[in-house]
Amino acid sequence: MMTVLQAKKRESGKRSTLSQLRKDGQLAAVLYGYQMESTPISLSYKETAKVVQKHGYTSVFKIDVDGKKVNAVMTDMQRDALRGHVKHVDFLAINMKEELEVDVPITLTGTSIGVKEGGVLTQPNHTLKVKVKPSDMPDTIEIDVSELAVGDTLFVGNVRDQFKDFVILTEDDYTLATVTPPAPQVEEADPSADNVTADDVKVIGEKQGRED
């Protein structure tokens, strides 16, 4: 069962209004898409953050706008560059019977063989674009990396056929994970090499055994 987010219509375009919304603990958003015009709305910042934290931002949200319930997905999130808090969210109203194209986060699972041998696991990309029915939309896509050895790279083409509830639209050569060799060990200098005494140094030009 989807959690219902309570929302209200709001005025659009006034900076003073947006500032007041934030002071009142409200989040500015816009709702547009299936069977509706673009509508500026506001929601409880705290309640929205709680739902996103629990279900992920790729979930289907049921938004109650002044009594009208709309199924929607989050398509954009703007954050304050300095403070990091969310400033604005875009919601796309959807038809639950039609497939969507969405970006879903990747979660790597398992401990790779290469990491056990001292290698370093790197994840260069963190989302996949998929085509999926709203009812089958995953919060995250889990990718098992336990079989990766040092020097191995895992691509989308290696895992595409593992998923049946959605279609991965991202290209086959898109890198999911790689295991690189461990950094070479730097040998420590012999501390005894620094303990040179005057007796160990020959003076240039000194003649040993000189007789007057």
PDB file of C-alpha atoms in Angstrom:
ATOM      1  CA  MET A   1       0.000   0.000   0.000  1.00  0.00           C
ATOM      2  CA  MET A   2       1.378   3.376  -1.049  1.00  0.00           C
ATOM      3  CA  THR A   3       1.790   6.128   1.507  1.00  0.00           C
ATOM      4  CA  VAL A   4      -0.337   9.177   0.766  1.00  0.00           C
ATOM      5  CA  LEU A   5       1.431  12.538   0.739  1.00  0.00           C
ATOM      6  CA  GLN A   6      -0.845  15.466   1.527  1.00  0.00           C
ATOM      7  CA  ALA A   7      -0.332  18.456  -0.777  1.00  0.00           C
ATOM      8  CA  LYS A   8      -1.863  21.852  -1.440  1.00  0.00           C
ATOM      9  CA  LYS A   9      -1.940  24.019  -4.521  1.00  0.00           C
ATOM     10  CA  ARG A  10       0.269  27.100  -4.244  1.00  0.00           C
ATOM     11  CA  GLU A  11       1.088  30.273  -6.121  1.00  0.00           C
ATOM     12  CA  SER A  12       3.924  30.016  -8.608  1.00  0.00           C
ATOM     13  CA  GLY A  13       6.905  32.232  -9.328  1.00  0.00           C
ATOM     14  CA  LYS A  14       7.123  34.377  -6.180  1.00  0.00           C
ATOM     15  CA  ARG A  15      10.445  34.085  -4.357  1.00  0.00           C
ATOM     16  CA  SER A  16       8.938  35.490  -1.184  1.00  0.00           C
ATOM     17  CA  THR A  17       6.297  32.755  -1.250  1.00  0.00           C
ATOM     18  CA  LEU A  18       8.961  30.046  -1.628  1.00  0.00           C
ATOM     19  CA  SER A  19      10.958  31.483   1.266  1.00  0.00           C
ATOM     20  CA  GLN A  20       7.870  31.503   3.459  1.00  0.00           C
ATOM     21  CA  LEU A  21       7.098  27.894   2.519  1.00  0.00           C
ATOM     22  CA  ARG A  22      10.528  26.789   3.713  1.00  0.00           C
ATOM     23  CA  LYS A  23      10.112  28.708   6.965  1.00  0.00           C
ATOM     24  CA  ASP A  24       6.788  26.911   7.484  1.00  0.00           C
ATOM     25  CA  GLY A  25       8.383  23.478   6.955  1.00  0.00           C
ATOM     26  CA  GLN A  26       6.872  23.047   3.494  1.00  0.00           C
ATOM     27  CA  LEU A  27       8.513  21.744   0.319  1.00  0.00           C
ATOM     28  CA  ALA A  28       7.813  23.439  -3.004  1.00  0.00           C
ATOM     29  CA  ALA A  29       7.009  21.066  -5.861  1.00  0.00           C
ATOM     30  CA  VAL A  30       5.269  20.826  -9.208  1.00  0.00           C
ATOM     31  CA  LEU A  31       2.918  18.038 -10.349  1.00  0.00           C
ATOM     32  CA  TYR A  32       2.343  17.444 -14.062  1.00  0.00           C
ATOM     33  CA  GLY A  33       1.690  14.665 -16.557  1.00  0.00           C
ATOM     34  CA  TYR A  34      -1.110  12.136 -17.040  1.00  0.00           C
ATOM     35  CA  GLN A  35      -4.579  13.732 -17.280  1.00  0.00           C
ATOM     36  CA  MET A  36      -3.574  16.955 -15.540  1.00  0.00           C
ATOM     37  CA  GLU A  37      -2.047  20.357 -16.186  1.00  0.00           C
ATOM     38  CA  SER A  38       1.189  21.454 -14.557  1.00  0.00           C
ATOM     39  CA  THR A  39       0.243  22.385 -10.985  1.00  0.00           C
ATOM     40  CA  PRO A  40       2.502  24.073  -8.388  1.00  0.00           C
ATOM     41  CA  ILE A  41       2.029  22.347  -5.015  1.00  0.00           C
ATOM     42  CA  SER A  42       3.520  22.291  -1.526  1.00  0.00           C
ATOM     43  CA  LEU A  43       4.029  19.322   0.807  1.00  0.00           C
ATOM     44  CA  SER A  44       5.311  18.738   4.313  1.00  0.00           C
ATOM     45  CA  TYR A  45       9.109  18.657   4.065  1.00  0.00           C
ATOM     46  CA  LYS A  46       9.383  16.303   7.042  1.00  0.00           C
ATOM     47  CA  GLU A  47       6.769  13.802   5.838  1.00  0.00           C
ATOM     48  CA  THR A  48       8.113  13.764   2.274  1.00  0.00           C
ATOM     49  CA  ALA A  49      11.679  13.181   3.490  1.00  0.00           C
ATOM     50  CA  LYS A  50      10.452  10.339   5.724  1.00  0.00           C
ATOM     51  CA  VAL A  51       8.703   8.568   2.826  1.00  0.00           C
ATOM     52  CA  VAL A  52      11.661   9.006   0.455  1.00  0.00           C
ATOM     53  CA  GLN A  53      14.072   7.701   3.085  1.00  0.00           C
ATOM     54  CA  LYS A  54      11.935   4.604   3.648  1.00  0.00           C
ATOM     55  CA  HIS A  55      10.907   3.754   0.080  1.00  0.00           C
ATOM     56  CA  GLY A  56      13.487   5.534  -2.111  1.00  0.00           C
ATOM     57  CA  TYR A  57      12.998   8.304  -4.620  1.00  0.00           C
ATOM     58  CA  THR A  58      12.128   5.849  -7.437  1.00  0.00           C
ATOM     59  CA  SER A  59       8.947   4.708  -5.685  1.00  0.00           C
ATOM     60  CA  VAL A  60       5.422   5.493  -6.842  1.00  0.00           C
ATOM     61  CA  PHE A  61       3.932   8.201  -4.637  1.00  0.00           C
ATOM     62  CA  LYS A  62       0.214   8.800  -4.100  1.00  0.00           C
ATOM     63  CA  ILE A  63      -0.245  12.546  -3.770  1.00  0.00           C
ATOM     64  CA  ASP A  64      -3.486  13.989  -2.401  1.00  0.00           C
ATOM     65  CA  VAL A  65      -3.885  17.486  -3.850  1.00  0.00           C
ATOM     66  CA  ASP A  66      -6.796  19.116  -2.049  1.00  0.00           C
ATOM     67  CA  GLY A  67      -8.743  15.844  -2.073  1.00  0.00           C
ATOM     68  CA  LYS A  68      -7.717  14.595  -5.525  1.00  0.00           C
ATOM     69  CA  LYS A  69      -5.386  11.570  -5.324  1.00  0.00           C
ATOM     70  CA  VAL A  70      -2.756  11.227  -8.058  1.00  0.00           C
ATOM     71  CA  ASN A  71      -0.180   8.474  -8.635  1.00  0.00           C
ATOM     72  CA  ALA A  72       3.186  10.032  -9.427  1.00  0.00           C
ATOM     73  CA  VAL A  73       6.941   9.441  -9.602  1.00  0.00           C
ATOM     74  CA  MET A  74       9.702  11.871  -8.729  1.00  0.00           C
ATOM     75  CA  THR A  75      11.565  13.075 -11.828  1.00  0.00           C
ATOM     76  CA  ASP A  76      13.793  15.831 -10.454  1.00  0.00           C
ATOM     77  CA  MET A  77      15.100  17.072  -7.117  1.00  0.00           C
ATOM     78  CA  GLN A  78      16.850  20.421  -6.638  1.00  0.00           C
ATOM     79  CA  ARG A  79      19.139  20.910  -3.641  1.00  0.00           C
ATOM     80  CA  ASP A  80      20.614  24.016  -2.065  1.00  0.00           C
ATOM     81  CA  ALA A  81      24.247  24.160  -3.202  1.00  0.00           C
ATOM     82  CA  LEU A  82      25.526  25.329   0.193  1.00  0.00           C
ATOM     83  CA  ARG A  83      23.243  23.738   2.774  1.00  0.00           C
ATOM     84  CA  GLY A  84      22.354  20.555   0.885  1.00  0.00           C
ATOM     85  CA  HIS A  85      18.647  20.554   1.747  1.00  0.00           C
ATOM     86  CA  VAL A  86      16.008  19.908  -0.919  1.00  0.00           C
ATOM     87  CA  LYS A  87      14.575  23.107  -2.430  1.00  0.00           C
ATOM     88  CA  HIS A  88      12.155  21.811  -5.068  1.00  0.00           C
ATOM     89  CA  VAL A  89      10.802  18.525  -6.437  1.00  0.00           C
ATOM     90  CA  ASP A  90       9.147  17.607  -9.746  1.00  0.00           C
ATOM     91  CA  PHE A  91       6.465  14.893  -9.701  1.00  0.00           C
ATOM     92  CA  LEU A  92       5.186  13.207 -12.883  1.00  0.00           C
ATOM     93  CA  ALA A  93       1.575  11.987 -12.723  1.00  0.00           C
ATOM     94  CA  ILE A  94       1.388   8.515 -14.277  1.00  0.00           C
ATOM     95  CA  ASN A  95      -1.007   5.904 -15.633  1.00  0.00           C
ATOM     96  CA  MET A  96      -0.434   2.778 -13.525  1.00  0.00           C
ATOM     97  CA  LYS A  97      -1.146   0.588 -16.587  1.00  0.00           C
ATOM     98  CA  GLU A  98       1.571   2.134 -18.788  1.00  0.00           C
ATOM     99  CA  GLU A  99       5.295   1.393 -18.669  1.00  0.00           C
ATOM    100  CA  LEU A 100       7.716   4.124 -17.650  1.00  0.00           C
ATOM    101  CA  GLU A 101      11.341   4.928 -18.419  1.00  0.00           C
ATOM    102  CA  VAL A 102      13.099   5.770 -15.154  1.00  0.00           C
ATOM    103  CA  ASP A 103      16.590   5.851 -13.636  1.00  0.00           C
ATOM    104  CA  VAL A 104      16.964   3.359 -10.782  1.00  0.00           C
ATOM    105  CA  PRO A 105      19.876   3.274  -8.294  1.00  0.00           C
ATOM    106  CA  ILE A 106      22.371   0.387  -8.410  1.00  0.00           C
ATOM    107  CA  THR A 107      23.350  -1.519  -5.261  1.00  0.00           C
ATOM    108  CA  LEU A 108      26.400  -3.800  -5.460  1.00  0.00           C
ATOM    109  CA  THR A 109      26.093  -6.944  -3.317  1.00  0.00           C
ATOM    110  CA  GLY A 110      28.565  -9.578  -2.184  1.00  0.00           C
ATOM    111  CA  THR A 111      32.307  -9.435  -1.564  1.00  0.00           C
ATOM    112  CA  SER A 112      34.276 -10.052  -4.753  1.00  0.00           C
ATOM    113  CA  ILE A 113      37.081 -12.600  -5.046  1.00  0.00           C
ATOM    114  CA  GLY A 114      39.383  -9.782  -6.088  1.00  0.00           C
ATOM    115  CA  VAL A 115      38.682  -7.743  -2.970  1.00  0.00           C
ATOM    116  CA  LYS A 116      39.418 -10.790  -0.798  1.00  0.00           C
ATOM    117  CA  GLU A 117      42.791 -10.971  -2.560  1.00  0.00           C
ATOM    118  CA  GLY A 118      43.534  -7.323  -1.814  1.00  0.00           C
ATOM    119  CA  GLY A 119      42.069  -5.684  -4.924  1.00  0.00           C
ATOM    120  CA  VAL A 120      40.009  -2.500  -4.952  1.00  0.00           C
ATOM    121  CA  LEU A 121      36.343  -2.510  -6.055  1.00  0.00           C
ATOM    122  CA  THR A 122      35.246   0.575  -7.986  1.00  0.00           C
ATOM    123  CA  GLN A 123      31.683   1.531  -8.966  1.00  0.00           C
ATOM    124  CA  PRO A 124      31.895   4.216 -11.688  1.00  0.00           C
ATOM    125  CA  ASN A 125      28.130   4.443 -12.339  1.00  0.00           C
ATOM    126  CA  HIS A 126      25.268   4.461  -9.867  1.00  0.00           C
ATOM    127  CA  THR A 127      22.001   4.282 -11.857  1.00  0.00           C
ATOM    128  CA  LEU A 128      20.460   2.298 -14.714  1.00  0.00           C
ATOM    129  CA  LYS A 129      17.724   3.455 -17.071  1.00  0.00           C
ATOM    130  CA  VAL A 130      14.926   0.896 -17.210  1.00  0.00           C
ATOM    131  CA  LYS A 131      11.491   0.446 -18.758  1.00  0.00           C
ATOM    132  CA  VAL A 132       9.050  -0.890 -16.193  1.00  0.00           C
ATOM    133  CA  LYS A 133       5.427  -0.970 -15.087  1.00  0.00           C
ATOM    134  CA  PRO A 134       4.814   1.281 -12.068  1.00  0.00           C
ATOM    135  CA  SER A 135       3.687  -1.697  -9.987  1.00  0.00           C
ATOM    136  CA  ASP A 136       7.028  -3.473 -10.651  1.00  0.00           C
ATOM    137  CA  MET A 137       9.295  -0.474 -10.152  1.00  0.00           C
ATOM    138  CA  PRO A 138      12.245  -1.450  -7.903  1.00  0.00           C
ATOM    139  CA  ASP A 139      13.664   0.845  -5.240  1.00  0.00           C
ATOM    140  CA  THR A 140      17.128  -0.334  -6.281  1.00  0.00           C
ATOM    141  CA  ILE A 141      18.730  -2.832  -8.671  1.00  0.00           C
ATOM    142  CA  GLU A 142      20.989  -5.304  -6.858  1.00  0.00           C
ATOM    143  CA  ILE A 143      24.063  -6.465  -8.777  1.00  0.00           C
ATOM    144  CA  ASP A 144      26.116  -9.394  -7.407  1.00  0.00           C
ATOM    145  CA  VAL A 145      29.876  -8.797  -7.732  1.00  0.00           C
ATOM    146  CA  SER A 146      31.104 -11.785  -5.701  1.00  0.00           C
ATOM    147  CA  GLU A 147      32.624 -13.546  -8.752  1.00  0.00           C
ATOM    148  CA  LEU A 148      34.771 -10.592  -9.862  1.00  0.00           C
ATOM    149  CA  ALA A 149      38.505 -11.307  -9.703  1.00  0.00           C
ATOM    150  CA  VAL A 150      41.343  -8.786  -9.829  1.00  0.00           C
ATOM    151  CA  GLY A 151      41.349  -7.196 -13.289  1.00  0.00           C
ATOM    152  CA  ASP A 152      37.694  -8.075 -14.025  1.00  0.00           C
ATOM    153  CA  THR A 153      35.064  -5.567 -15.152  1.00  0.00           C
ATOM    154  CA  LEU A 154      31.302  -6.126 -14.967  1.00  0.00           C
ATOM    155  CA  PHE A 155      29.175  -4.592 -17.742  1.00  0.00           C
ATOM    156  CA  VAL A 156      25.421  -4.244 -18.233  1.00  0.00           C
ATOM    157  CA  GLY A 157      25.628  -6.890 -20.952  1.00  0.00           C
ATOM    158  CA  ASN A 158      26.776  -9.409 -18.338  1.00  0.00           C
ATOM    159  CA  VAL A 159      23.647  -9.021 -16.186  1.00  0.00           C
ATOM    160  CA  ARG A 160      20.902  -7.885 -18.563  1.00  0.00           C
ATOM    161  CA  ASP A 161      19.142 -11.267 -18.750  1.00  0.00           C
ATOM    162  CA  GLN A 162      18.996 -11.673 -14.956  1.00  0.00           C
ATOM    163  CA  PHE A 163      16.033  -9.320 -14.582  1.00  0.00           C
ATOM    164  CA  LYS A 164      12.524 -10.242 -15.728  1.00  0.00           C
ATOM    165  CA  ASP A 165      10.317  -7.537 -14.156  1.00  0.00           C
ATOM    166  CA  PHE A 166      11.842  -4.708 -16.182  1.00  0.00           C
ATOM    167  CA  VAL A 167      13.904  -4.022 -19.293  1.00  0.00           C
ATOM    168  CA  ILE A 168      17.307  -2.363 -18.955  1.00  0.00           C
ATOM    169  CA  LEU A 169      17.642   0.358 -21.595  1.00  0.00           C
ATOM    170  CA  THR A 170      21.244   1.257 -20.765  1.00  0.00           C
ATOM    171  CA  GLU A 171      23.883   0.081 -23.290  1.00  0.00           C
ATOM    172  CA  ASP A 172      25.695  -3.261 -22.889  1.00  0.00           C
ATOM    173  CA  ASP A 173      29.152  -1.644 -22.520  1.00  0.00           C
ATOM    174  CA  TYR A 174      28.069   0.508 -19.558  1.00  0.00           C
ATOM    175  CA  THR A 175      30.421  -0.314 -16.672  1.00  0.00           C
ATOM    176  CA  LEU A 176      28.860  -1.453 -13.398  1.00  0.00           C
ATOM    177  CA  ALA A 177      31.943  -2.416 -11.392  1.00  0.00           C
ATOM    178  CA  THR A 178      35.636  -3.164 -11.765  1.00  0.00           C
ATOM    179  CA  VAL A 179      38.309  -4.657  -9.505  1.00  0.00           C
ATOM    180  CA  THR A 180      41.781  -3.159  -9.825  1.00  0.00           C
ATOM    181  CA  PRO A 181      45.033  -4.603  -8.426  1.00  0.00           C
ATOM    182  CA  PRO A 182      46.160  -3.407  -5.021  1.00  0.00           C
ATOM    183  CA  ALA A 183      48.579  -0.489  -4.901  1.00  0.00           C
ATOM    184  CA  PRO A 184      52.247  -1.605  -4.879  1.00  0.00           C
ATOM    185  CA  GLN A 185      53.866  -1.740  -1.466  1.00  0.00           C
ATOM    186  CA  VAL A 186      56.572   0.855  -0.895  1.00  0.00           C
ATOM    187  CA  GLU A 187      59.569  -0.641   0.906  1.00  0.00           C
ATOM    188  CA  GLU A 188      60.641   1.260   3.959  1.00  0.00           C
ATOM    189  CA  ALA A 189      64.196   2.559   4.001  1.00  0.00           C
ATOM    190  CA  ASP A 190      66.668   0.733   6.262  1.00  0.00           C
ATOM    191  CA  PRO A 191      66.916   2.955   9.339  1.00  0.00           C
ATOM    192  CA  SER A 192      70.499   1.785   9.911  1.00  0.00           C
ATOM    193  CA  ALA A 193      71.520   3.520   6.681  1.00  0.00           C
ATOM    194  CA  ASP A 194      70.990   6.876   8.341  1.00  0.00           C
ATOM    195  CA  ASN A 195      73.209   6.051  11.332  1.00  0.00           C
ATOM    196  CA  VAL A 196      76.522   6.961   9.697  1.00  0.00           C
ATOM    197  CA  THR A 197      79.330   8.036  12.020  1.00  0.00           C
ATOM    198  CA  ALA A 198      82.432  10.089  11.334  1.00  0.00           C
ATOM    199  CA  ASP A 199      84.541   6.954  11.566  1.00  0.00           C
ATOM    200  CA  ASP A 200      82.625   5.471   8.602  1.00  0.00           C
ATOM    201  CA  VAL A 201      83.546   8.351   6.254  1.00  0.00           C
ATOM    202  CA  LYS A 202      86.868   8.593   4.474  1.00  0.00           C
ATOM    203  CA  VAL A 203      88.138  12.125   4.111  1.00  0.00           C
ATOM    204  CA  ILE A 204      88.917  12.990   0.505  1.00  0.00           C
ATOM    205  CA  GLY A 205      92.615  13.577  -0.002  1.00  0.00           C
ATOM    206  CA  GLU A 206      93.634  11.840   3.219  1.00  0.00           C
ATOM    207  CA  LYS A 207      96.655   9.635   2.816  1.00  0.00           C
ATOM    208  CA  GLN A 208      96.824   6.719   5.092  1.00  0.00           C
ATOM    209  CA  GLY A 209     100.189   5.618   6.453  1.00  0.00           C
ATOM    210  CA  ARG A 210     101.968   8.893   5.437  1.00  0.00           C
ATOM    211  CA  GLU A 211     105.465   9.226   6.777  1.00  0.00           C
ATOM    212  CA  ASP A 212     107.226  12.570   7.338  1.00  0.00           C
TER     213      ASP A 212
END
